[in-house]
PDB file of C-alpha atoms in Angstrom:
ATOM      1  CA  MET A  27      -2.887 -21.722  21.055  1.00 49.00           C
ATOM      2  CA  ARG A  28      -2.256 -18.008  22.021  1.00 71.00           C
ATOM      3  CA  SER A  29       1.303 -17.037  21.339  1.00 84.00           C
ATOM      4  CA  PHE A  30       3.056 -13.757  21.599  1.00 87.00           C
ATOM      5  CA  LEU A  31       5.900 -14.825  19.445  1.00 84.00           C
ATOM      6  CA  ALA A  32       3.566 -16.381  16.901  1.00 82.00           C
ATOM      7  CA  LYS A  33       1.649 -13.057  16.428  1.00 84.00           C
ATOM      8  CA  LEU A  34       4.895 -11.194  16.523  1.00 86.00           C
ATOM      9  CA  SER A  35       5.886 -13.178  13.398  1.00 84.00           C
ATOM     10  CA  THR A  36       2.966 -11.662  11.333  1.00 84.00           C
ATOM     11  CA  ILE A  37       4.555  -8.095  11.717  1.00 86.00           C
ATOM     12  CA  GLU A  38       7.285  -6.893   9.469  1.00 83.00           C
ATOM     13  CA  GLU A  39       9.962  -5.352  11.559  1.00 84.00           C
ATOM     14  CA  ASN A  40      10.056  -2.139   9.612  1.00 84.00           C
ATOM     15  CA  ASN A  41       6.407  -1.640  10.567  1.00 85.00           C
ATOM     16  CA  LEU A  42       7.390  -1.233  14.121  1.00 89.00           C
ATOM     17  CA  THR A  43       8.456   2.108  15.628  1.00 91.00           C
ATOM     18  CA  SER A  44      11.758   2.437  17.539  1.00 91.00           C
ATOM     19  CA  ARG A  45       9.976   2.391  20.846  1.00 91.00           C
ATOM     20  CA  GLU A  46       8.064  -0.807  19.939  1.00 91.00           C
ATOM     21  CA  LEU A  47      11.151  -2.488  18.888  1.00 92.00           C
ATOM     22  CA  ILE A  48      12.758  -1.709  22.332  1.00 93.00           C
ATOM     23  CA  ILE A  49       9.672  -3.236  23.963  1.00 93.00           C
ATOM     24  CA  VAL A  50       9.910  -6.461  21.724  1.00 92.00           C
ATOM     25  CA  ASP A  51      13.537  -6.810  22.526  1.00 92.00           C
ATOM     26  CA  TYR A  52      12.874  -6.486  26.232  1.00 93.00           C
ATOM     27  CA  ILE A  53      10.134  -8.926  26.174  1.00 93.00           C
ATOM     28  CA  LYS A  54      12.010 -11.560  24.299  1.00 89.00           C
ATOM     29  CA  SER A  55      14.919 -11.278  26.624  1.00 91.00           C
ATOM     30  CA  ASN A  56      12.738 -11.268  29.914  1.00 92.00           C
ATOM     31  CA  SER A  57       9.638 -13.310  29.056  1.00 90.00           C
ATOM     32  CA  LYS A  58      10.116 -15.744  31.761  1.00 90.00           C
ATOM     33  CA  GLN A  59      10.766 -13.129  34.398  1.00 91.00           C
ATOM     34  CA  ILE A  60       7.645 -11.006  33.246  1.00 91.00           C
ATOM     35  CA  VAL A  61       5.383 -14.065  33.550  1.00 90.00           C
ATOM     36  CA  GLU A  62       6.750 -15.389  36.866  1.00 89.00           C
ATOM     37  CA  GLU A  63       6.719 -11.958  38.522  1.00 90.00           C
ATOM     38  CA  ASN A  64       3.239 -11.259  36.776  1.00 90.00           C
ATOM     39  CA  ILE A  65       4.621  -7.715  36.017  1.00 91.00           C
ATOM     40  CA  LYS A  66       1.939  -5.108  35.442  1.00 92.00           C
ATOM     41  CA  ILE A  67       1.892  -2.775  32.478  1.00 92.00           C
ATOM     42  CA  ASP A  68       3.255   0.228  34.423  1.00 91.00           C
ATOM     43  CA  GLU A  69       6.218  -1.923  35.632  1.00 92.00           C
ATOM     44  CA  LEU A  70       6.790  -3.199  32.069  1.00 92.00           C
ATOM     45  CA  ALA A  71       6.844   0.258  30.792  1.00 91.00           C
ATOM     46  CA  LYS A  72       9.319   1.381  33.408  1.00 91.00           C
ATOM     47  CA  ARG A  73      11.615  -1.558  32.825  1.00 92.00           C
ATOM     48  CA  ALA A  74      11.537  -1.182  29.032  1.00 92.00           C
ATOM     49  CA  LYS A  75      12.054   2.589  29.472  1.00 90.00           C
ATOM     50  CA  THR A  76       8.942   3.462  27.504  1.00 90.00           C
ATOM     51  CA  GLY A  77       5.367   4.496  28.004  1.00 87.00           C
ATOM     52  CA  PHE A  78       1.942   2.906  28.211  1.00 86.00           C
ATOM     53  CA  SER A  79       0.876   3.984  24.866  1.00 90.00           C
ATOM     54  CA  ALA A  80       3.819   2.404  23.063  1.00 91.00           C
ATOM     55  CA  ILE A  81       2.996  -0.888  24.648  1.00 93.00           C
ATOM     56  CA  TYR A  82      -0.776  -0.683  23.792  1.00 91.00           C
ATOM     57  CA  ASN A  83       0.097   0.442  20.295  1.00 91.00           C
ATOM     58  CA  LEU A  84       2.330  -2.579  19.755  1.00 92.00           C
ATOM     59  CA  LEU A  85      -0.383  -5.040  21.166  1.00 91.00           C
ATOM     60  CA  LYS A  86      -2.939  -3.404  18.815  1.00 89.00           C
ATOM     61  CA  LYS A  87      -0.603  -3.954  15.766  1.00 89.00           C
ATOM     62  CA  MET A  88      -0.429  -7.608  16.783  1.00 88.00           C
ATOM     63  CA  ASN A  89      -4.151  -8.045  17.340  1.00 84.00           C
ATOM     64  CA  ILE A  90      -3.773  -8.869  20.956  1.00 89.00           C
ATOM     65  CA  ASP A  91      -6.779  -7.574  23.005  1.00 87.00           C
ATOM     66  CA  GLY A  92      -5.263  -5.903  25.884  1.00 90.00           C
ATOM     67  CA  TYR A  93      -2.595  -6.454  28.356  1.00 91.00           C
ATOM     68  CA  ARG A  94      -4.265  -9.386  30.079  1.00 90.00           C
ATOM     69  CA  ASP A  95      -4.530 -11.201  26.681  1.00 89.00           C
ATOM     70  CA  PHE A  96      -0.920 -10.453  26.219  1.00 91.00           C
ATOM     71  CA  MET A  97       0.213 -12.013  29.525  1.00 91.00           C
ATOM     72  CA  ILE A  98      -1.599 -15.158  28.599  1.00 89.00           C
ATOM     73  CA  CYS A  99       0.070 -15.267  25.160  1.00 88.00           C
ATOM     74  CA  LEU A 100       3.391 -14.762  26.744  1.00 89.00           C
ATOM     75  CA  ALA A 101       2.743 -17.467  29.475  1.00 88.00           C
ATOM     76  CA  ASN A 102       1.987 -19.964  26.658  1.00 82.00           C
ATOM     77  CA  ASP A 103       5.321 -19.167  25.051  1.00 82.00           C
ATOM     78  CA  VAL A 104       7.156 -19.487  28.359  1.00 83.00           C
ATOM     79  CA  GLU A 105       5.556 -22.790  29.171  1.00 78.00           C
ATOM     80  CA  HIS A 106       6.147 -24.331  25.797  1.00 72.00           C
ATOM     81  CA  ALA A 107       9.819 -23.266  25.805  1.00 68.00           C
ATOM     82  CA  GLU A 108      10.336 -25.134  29.062  1.00 62.00           C
ATOM     83  CA  LEU A 109       8.787 -28.378  27.681  1.00 57.00           C
ATOM     84  CA  ASN A 110      11.419 -31.132  27.281  1.00 47.00           C
ATOM     85  CA  ILE A 111      10.506 -32.335  23.772  1.00 48.00           C
ATOM     86  CA  ALA A 112      12.446 -35.416  22.649  1.00 48.00           C
ATOM     87  CA  LYS A 113      14.878 -34.781  19.898  1.00 53.00           C
ATOM     88  CA  ASN A 114      13.272 -37.173  17.301  1.00 56.00           C
ATOM     89  CA  ASP A 115      10.852 -37.142  14.519  1.00 61.00           C
ATOM     90  CA  GLU A 116       8.035 -36.111  16.992  1.00 71.00           C
ATOM     91  CA  ASN A 117       9.484 -32.596  16.628  1.00 74.00           C
ATOM     92  CA  VAL A 118       8.286 -32.420  13.094  1.00 76.00           C
ATOM     93  CA  ALA A 119       4.809 -33.555  14.094  1.00 78.00           C
ATOM     94  CA  ASN A 120       4.805 -31.090  16.917  1.00 78.00           C
ATOM     95  CA  GLY A 121       5.761 -28.376  14.535  1.00 80.00           C
ATOM     96  CA  TYR A 122       2.858 -29.087  12.202  1.00 85.00           C
ATOM     97  CA  ILE A 123       0.383 -29.297  15.082  1.00 84.00           C
ATOM     98  CA  ASN A 124       1.570 -26.135  16.721  1.00 83.00           C
ATOM     99  CA  LEU A 125       1.530 -24.102  13.376  1.00 87.00           C
ATOM    100  CA  ILE A 126      -1.996 -25.210  12.779  1.00 89.00           C
ATOM    101  CA  LYS A 127      -3.078 -24.399  16.359  1.00 86.00           C
ATOM    102  CA  GLN A 128      -1.640 -20.922  16.035  1.00 86.00           C
ATOM    103  CA  ASN A 129      -3.368 -20.422  12.816  1.00 90.00           C
ATOM    104  CA  TYR A 130      -6.577 -21.829  14.147  1.00 89.00           C
ATOM    105  CA  THR A 131      -6.709 -18.958  16.774  1.00 84.00           C
ATOM    106  CA  LEU A 132      -5.718 -16.308  14.285  1.00 86.00           C
ATOM    107  CA  ILE A 133      -7.992 -16.997  11.369  1.00 90.00           C
ATOM    108  CA  LYS A 134     -11.237 -15.065  11.710  1.00 88.00           C
ATOM    109  CA  LYS A 135     -14.242 -17.358  11.018  1.00 88.00           C
ATOM    110  CA  ALA A 136     -16.448 -14.561  10.227  1.00 92.00           C
ATOM    111  CA  ASN A 137     -14.081 -13.525   7.361  1.00 94.00           C
ATOM    112  CA  LEU A 138     -14.146 -17.090   6.031  1.00 94.00           C
ATOM    113  CA  VAL A 139     -17.949 -16.771   5.766  1.00 94.00           C
ATOM    114  CA  LYS A 140     -17.504 -13.405   3.955  1.00 96.00           C
ATOM    115  CA  SER A 141     -14.979 -15.013   1.597  1.00 96.00           C
ATOM    116  CA  ILE A 142     -17.515 -17.628   0.628  1.00 96.00           C
ATOM    117  CA  ASN A 143     -20.076 -14.935  -0.074  1.00 95.00           C
ATOM    118  CA  LEU A 144     -17.570 -13.222  -2.426  1.00 96.00           C
ATOM    119  CA  VAL A 145     -16.786 -16.402  -4.170  1.00 96.00           C
ATOM    120  CA  GLU A 146     -20.417 -17.139  -4.718  1.00 94.00           C
ATOM    121  CA  SER A 147     -21.247 -13.787  -6.048  1.00 95.00           C
ATOM    122  CA  SER A 148     -18.390 -13.540  -8.479  1.00 96.00           C
ATOM    123  CA  PRO A 149     -18.769 -14.146 -12.225  1.00 96.00           C
ATOM    124  CA  ARG A 150     -15.114 -15.037 -12.585  1.00 97.00           C
ATOM    125  CA  ILE A 151     -12.364 -15.946 -10.134  1.00 97.00           C
ATOM    126  CA  VAL A 152      -8.585 -15.453 -10.624  1.00 97.00           C
ATOM    127  CA  ILE A 153      -6.194 -17.135  -8.128  1.00 97.00           C
ATOM    128  CA  CYS A 154      -2.687 -15.743  -8.025  1.00 97.00           C
ATOM    129  CA  TYR A 155       0.231 -17.073  -6.186  1.00 96.00           C
ATOM    130  CA  TRP A 156       3.011 -14.424  -5.519  1.00 94.00           C
ATOM    131  CA  GLU A 157       5.839 -16.765  -4.636  1.00 93.00           C
ATOM    132  CA  ALA A 158       6.579 -20.093  -6.361  1.00 93.00           C
ATOM    133  CA  VAL A 159       6.397 -21.903  -2.931  1.00 93.00           C
ATOM    134  CA  LEU A 160       2.701 -21.278  -2.919  1.00 96.00           C
ATOM    135  CA  ARG A 161       1.910 -22.649  -6.288  1.00 96.00           C
ATOM    136  CA  GLY A 162       0.777 -25.988  -4.599  1.00 96.00           C
ATOM    137  CA  PRO A 163      -2.062 -24.390  -2.336  1.00 96.00           C
ATOM    138  CA  ALA A 164      -2.959 -22.051  -5.200  1.00 97.00           C
ATOM    139  CA  MET A 165      -3.364 -24.889  -7.675  1.00 97.00           C
ATOM    140  CA  ASP A 166      -5.440 -26.898  -5.104  1.00 97.00           C
ATOM    141  CA  LEU A 167      -7.945 -24.033  -4.529  1.00 97.00           C
ATOM    142  CA  SER A 168      -8.175 -23.350  -8.188  1.00 97.00           C
ATOM    143  CA  ASN A 169      -8.978 -27.109  -9.077  1.00 97.00           C
ATOM    144  CA  PHE A 170     -11.551 -27.252  -6.314  1.00 97.00           C
ATOM    145  CA  PHE A 171     -13.378 -24.312  -7.667  1.00 97.00           C
ATOM    146  CA  TYR A 172     -13.074 -25.618 -11.185  1.00 97.00           C
ATOM    147  CA  ASN A 173     -14.650 -28.859 -10.069  1.00 96.00           C
ATOM    148  CA  GLN A 174     -17.477 -26.987  -8.584  1.00 95.00           C
ATOM    149  CA  GLY A 175     -18.298 -25.476 -11.904  1.00 96.00           C
ATOM    150  CA  LEU A 176     -16.900 -22.014 -11.237  1.00 97.00           C
ATOM    151  CA  ASN A 177     -15.127 -19.871 -13.868  1.00 97.00           C
ATOM    152  CA  VAL A 178     -11.632 -19.736 -12.382  1.00 97.00           C
ATOM    153  CA  THR A 179      -8.132 -19.086 -13.784  1.00 96.00           C
ATOM    154  CA  LEU A 180      -4.764 -19.666 -12.095  1.00 96.00           C
ATOM    155  CA  LEU A 181      -1.982 -17.198 -12.319  1.00 95.00           C
ATOM    156  CA  ASP A 182       1.582 -16.522 -11.026  1.00 93.00           C
ATOM    157  CA  SER A 183       2.991 -13.103 -10.361  1.00 89.00           C
ATOM    158  CA  ASP A 184       3.941 -12.334 -13.928  1.00 90.00           C
ATOM    159  CA  TRP A 185       3.161  -8.591 -14.280  1.00 87.00           C
ATOM    160  CA  ASP A 186       1.981  -8.632 -17.981  1.00 90.00           C
ATOM    161  CA  SER A 187      -0.450 -11.500 -17.357  1.00 91.00           C
ATOM    162  CA  ILE A 188      -1.997  -9.771 -14.275  1.00 92.00           C
ATOM    163  CA  ASN A 189      -2.159  -6.330 -15.940  1.00 90.00           C
ATOM    164  CA  ASN A 190      -3.880  -7.889 -19.034  1.00 91.00           C
ATOM    165  CA  ARG A 191      -6.362  -9.600 -16.621  1.00 92.00           C
ATOM    166  CA  ILE A 192      -7.062  -6.540 -14.737  1.00 92.00           C
ATOM    167  CA  LYS A 193      -7.798  -4.462 -17.917  1.00 91.00           C
ATOM    168  CA  ASN A 194     -10.646  -6.865 -18.751  1.00 91.00           C
ATOM    169  CA  THR A 195     -12.071  -7.011 -15.137  1.00 92.00           C
ATOM    170  CA  GLN A 196     -15.686  -7.224 -14.993  1.00 91.00           C
ATOM    171  CA  THR A 197     -17.720  -5.969 -11.962  1.00 94.00           C
ATOM    172  CA  ASN A 198     -17.434  -8.182  -9.083  1.00 94.00           C
ATOM    173  CA  ASP A 199     -14.706 -10.458 -10.670  1.00 97.00           C
ATOM    174  CA  LEU A 200     -12.873 -11.905  -7.648  1.00 97.00           C
ATOM    175  CA  TYR A 201      -9.002 -12.053  -7.406  1.00 98.00           C
ATOM    176  CA  ILE A 202      -7.505 -14.200  -4.651  1.00 98.00           C
ATOM    177  CA  PHE A 203      -3.904 -13.522  -3.843  1.00 97.00           C
ATOM    178  CA  LEU A 204      -1.574 -15.874  -1.806  1.00 97.00           C
ATOM    179  CA  THR A 205       1.654 -14.346  -0.527  1.00 95.00           C
ATOM    180  CA  LYS A 206       4.079 -14.858   2.308  1.00 92.00           C
ATOM    181  CA  TYR A 207       4.566 -11.105   2.690  1.00 89.00           C
ATOM    182  CA  GLY A 208       2.249  -8.210   3.190  1.00 82.00           C
ATOM    183  CA  THR A 209       3.967  -5.200   2.157  1.00 80.00           C
ATOM    184  CA  SER A 210       4.807  -5.619  -1.476  1.00 85.00           C
ATOM    185  CA  THR A 211       4.265  -2.200  -3.213  1.00 89.00           C
ATOM    186  CA  HIS A 212       3.882  -4.039  -6.502  1.00 89.00           C
ATOM    187  CA  LEU A 213       1.084  -6.072  -5.221  1.00 91.00           C
ATOM    188  CA  ALA A 214      -0.492  -3.110  -3.536  1.00 93.00           C
ATOM    189  CA  LYS A 215      -0.673  -1.252  -6.863  1.00 93.00           C
ATOM    190  CA  VAL A 216      -2.445  -4.361  -8.316  1.00 94.00           C
ATOM    191  CA  ILE A 217      -4.973  -4.519  -5.613  1.00 95.00           C
ATOM    192  CA  GLN A 218      -5.706  -0.762  -5.913  1.00 95.00           C
ATOM    193  CA  SER A 219      -6.152  -1.223  -9.775  1.00 95.00           C
ATOM    194  CA  ILE A 220      -8.685  -4.179  -9.234  1.00 96.00           C
ATOM    195  CA  LYS A 221     -10.667  -1.975  -6.845  1.00 95.00           C
ATOM    196  CA  LYS A 222     -10.640   0.944  -9.443  1.00 94.00           C
ATOM    197  CA  ASN A 223     -12.081  -1.408 -11.962  1.00 93.00           C
ATOM    198  CA  LYS A 224     -14.794  -2.538  -9.668  1.00 94.00           C
ATOM    199  CA  GLY A 225     -13.384  -5.939  -8.979  1.00 96.00           C
ATOM    200  CA  LYS A 226     -13.028  -7.695  -5.537  1.00 97.00           C
ATOM    201  CA  SER A 227      -9.857  -9.164  -3.942  1.00 97.00           C
ATOM    202  CA  ILE A 228      -9.029 -11.409  -1.166  1.00 98.00           C
ATOM    203  CA  PHE A 229      -5.529 -10.982   0.366  1.00 97.00           C
ATOM    204  CA  ILE A 230      -4.144 -14.052   2.048  1.00 97.00           C
ATOM    205  CA  SER A 231      -0.639 -13.465   3.579  1.00 95.00           C
ATOM    206  CA  GLY A 232       1.908 -14.479   6.109  1.00 93.00           C
ATOM    207  CA  LYS A 233       2.361 -10.910   7.329  1.00 90.00           C
ATOM    208  CA  VAL A 234       0.091  -8.133   8.217  1.00 89.00           C
ATOM    209  CA  PRO A 235      -0.569  -6.229   5.053  1.00 91.00           C
ATOM    210  CA  SER A 236       0.404  -2.620   4.269  1.00 90.00           C
ATOM    211  CA  LYS A 237      -2.049   0.087   4.801  1.00 90.00           C
ATOM    212  CA  GLU A 238      -2.466   0.498   0.945  1.00 93.00           C
ATOM    213  CA  VAL A 239      -3.452  -3.239   0.749  1.00 94.00           C
ATOM    214  CA  GLU A 240      -5.780  -3.016   3.807  1.00 93.00           C
ATOM    215  CA  ALA A 241      -7.550  -0.169   2.313  1.00 95.00           C
ATOM    216  CA  SER A 242      -8.225  -1.614  -1.115  1.00 96.00           C
ATOM    217  CA  ALA A 243      -8.634  -5.305  -0.558  1.00 97.00           C
ATOM    218  CA  SER A 244     -12.168  -6.619  -0.052  1.00 97.00           C
ATOM    219  CA  LEU A 245     -10.991  -9.059   2.675  1.00 97.00           C
ATOM    220  CA  VAL A 246      -7.755  -9.642   4.420  1.00 95.00           C
ATOM    221  CA  HIS A 247      -6.634 -13.061   6.064  1.00 96.00           C
ATOM    222  CA  THR A 248      -3.357 -13.093   7.990  1.00 93.00           C
ATOM    223  CA  LEU A 249      -1.641 -16.438   8.537  1.00 94.00           C
ATOM    224  CA  ILE A 250       1.291 -17.473  10.607  1.00 89.00           C
ATOM    225  CA  VAL A 251       3.895 -19.062   8.363  1.00 88.00           C
ATOM    226  CA  ASP A 252       6.886 -19.338  10.694  1.00 78.00           C
ATOM    227  CA  GLY A 253       6.814 -21.854  13.411  1.00 62.00           C
ATOM    228  CA  VAL A 254       8.121 -20.642  16.791  1.00 58.00           C
ATOM    229  CA  GLU A 255       7.507 -23.188  19.295  1.00 55.00           C
ATOM    230  CA  ILE A 256      10.359 -25.577  18.684  1.00 54.00           C
ATOM    231  CA  ASN A 257      14.035 -24.513  18.807  1.00 56.00           C
ATOM    232  CA  ASP A 258      15.428 -27.176  16.642  1.00 59.00           C
ATOM    233  CA  GLU A 259      17.376 -26.061  13.669  1.00 63.00           C
ATOM    234  CA  ASN A 260      17.009 -29.442  12.010  1.00 66.00           C
ATOM    235  CA  VAL A 261      13.119 -29.013  11.933  1.00 68.00           C
ATOM    236  CA  SER A 262      11.823 -27.259   8.921  1.00 75.00           C
ATOM    237  CA  ILE A 263       8.159 -26.721   8.348  1.00 79.00           C
ATOM    238  CA  SER A 264       6.893 -25.936   4.792  1.00 84.00           C
ATOM    239  CA  LYS A 265       5.798 -22.323   4.469  1.00 85.00           C
ATOM    240  CA  SER A 266       2.865 -23.388   2.370  1.00 93.00           C
ATOM    241  CA  LEU A 267       1.350 -25.557   5.277  1.00 93.00           C
ATOM    242  CA  PRO A 268      -0.766 -22.641   6.688  1.00 94.00           C
ATOM    243  CA  PHE A 269      -2.195 -21.943   3.187  1.00 97.00           C
ATOM    244  CA  HIS A 270      -3.265 -25.577   2.703  1.00 96.00           C
ATOM    245  CA  TYR A 271      -4.895 -25.466   6.163  1.00 96.00           C
ATOM    246  CA  PHE A 272      -6.683 -22.188   5.145  1.00 97.00           C
ATOM    247  CA  ASN A 273      -7.750 -23.817   1.887  1.00 97.00           C
ATOM    248  CA  ASP A 274      -9.349 -26.725   3.856  1.00 96.00           C
ATOM    249  CA  LEU A 275     -11.112 -24.349   6.048  1.00 95.00           C
ATOM    250  CA  LEU A 276     -12.414 -22.365   3.135  1.00 96.00           C
ATOM    251  CA  ILE A 277     -13.452 -25.450   1.221  1.00 96.00           C
ATOM    252  CA  TYR A 278     -15.309 -26.885   4.338  1.00 94.00           C
ATOM    253  CA  HIS A 279     -17.240 -23.551   4.829  1.00 91.00           C
ATOM    254  CA  TYR A 280     -17.988 -23.470   1.041  1.00 94.00           C
ATOM    255  CA  LEU A 281     -19.417 -27.079   1.093  1.00 94.00           C
ATOM    256  CA  ASN A 282     -21.461 -26.534   4.170  1.00 90.00           C
ATOM    257  CA  SER A 283     -22.859 -23.070   3.300  1.00 80.00           C
ATOM    258  CA  GLU A 284     -26.385 -22.460   2.248  1.00 70.00           C
ATOM    259  CA  LYS A 285     -26.325 -21.818  -1.481  1.00 59.00           C
ATOM    260  CA  LYS A 286     -28.507 -19.242  -2.742  1.00 48.00           C
TER     261      LYS A 286
END
């Protein structure tokens, strides 16, 4: 499901310029009007009191392919907001379904295949969860690789443990990081050190990564961890759900890939 708000949730606010923040605020406050009037980009720029380039730069940061795709994403948000969803336990099911659909459209399948290639070519694998809430999916992935006969280690974000592991990195050792965030300077330094030691890294996060991470990681997967489709404060969807979904996709491709 294409969603402007879902893709917006993958961007840290401090990564947006002042003009881009103005555009976001205008779109959020006037999304229904923008869709109903089929506002063109020149008119949106005029109403938001900004320029074309600021709008295109915002869409590029959000991985939205042009203005037409933006209008489709926004129309989906408006349509879903108008649905009269019953206030019962179906909201939880809808929250799960919507979050999975959003990630289905966001996860690049080609990068899943590249991730499998890295796994298969690595002598050793280290899986590291950066926040305690992601221990579950990290452990599941670690157990799967172990059962496949791979040399795998599970770590948390303990600085000393990670540094000791990096010091002993062998060529093509693979580090897989799971984090809800994408701009940790601490984690960026870790990934830079891995690259310096000729290791590989896969960065799986709930936010678009910093430029430092993007430049040093072998592969990046950005997930949507915040459900935006249901406005019900009593519905709480686990932040680890998208990571479990990603694991299942990765495992599926691993089991169905042609082994060398």
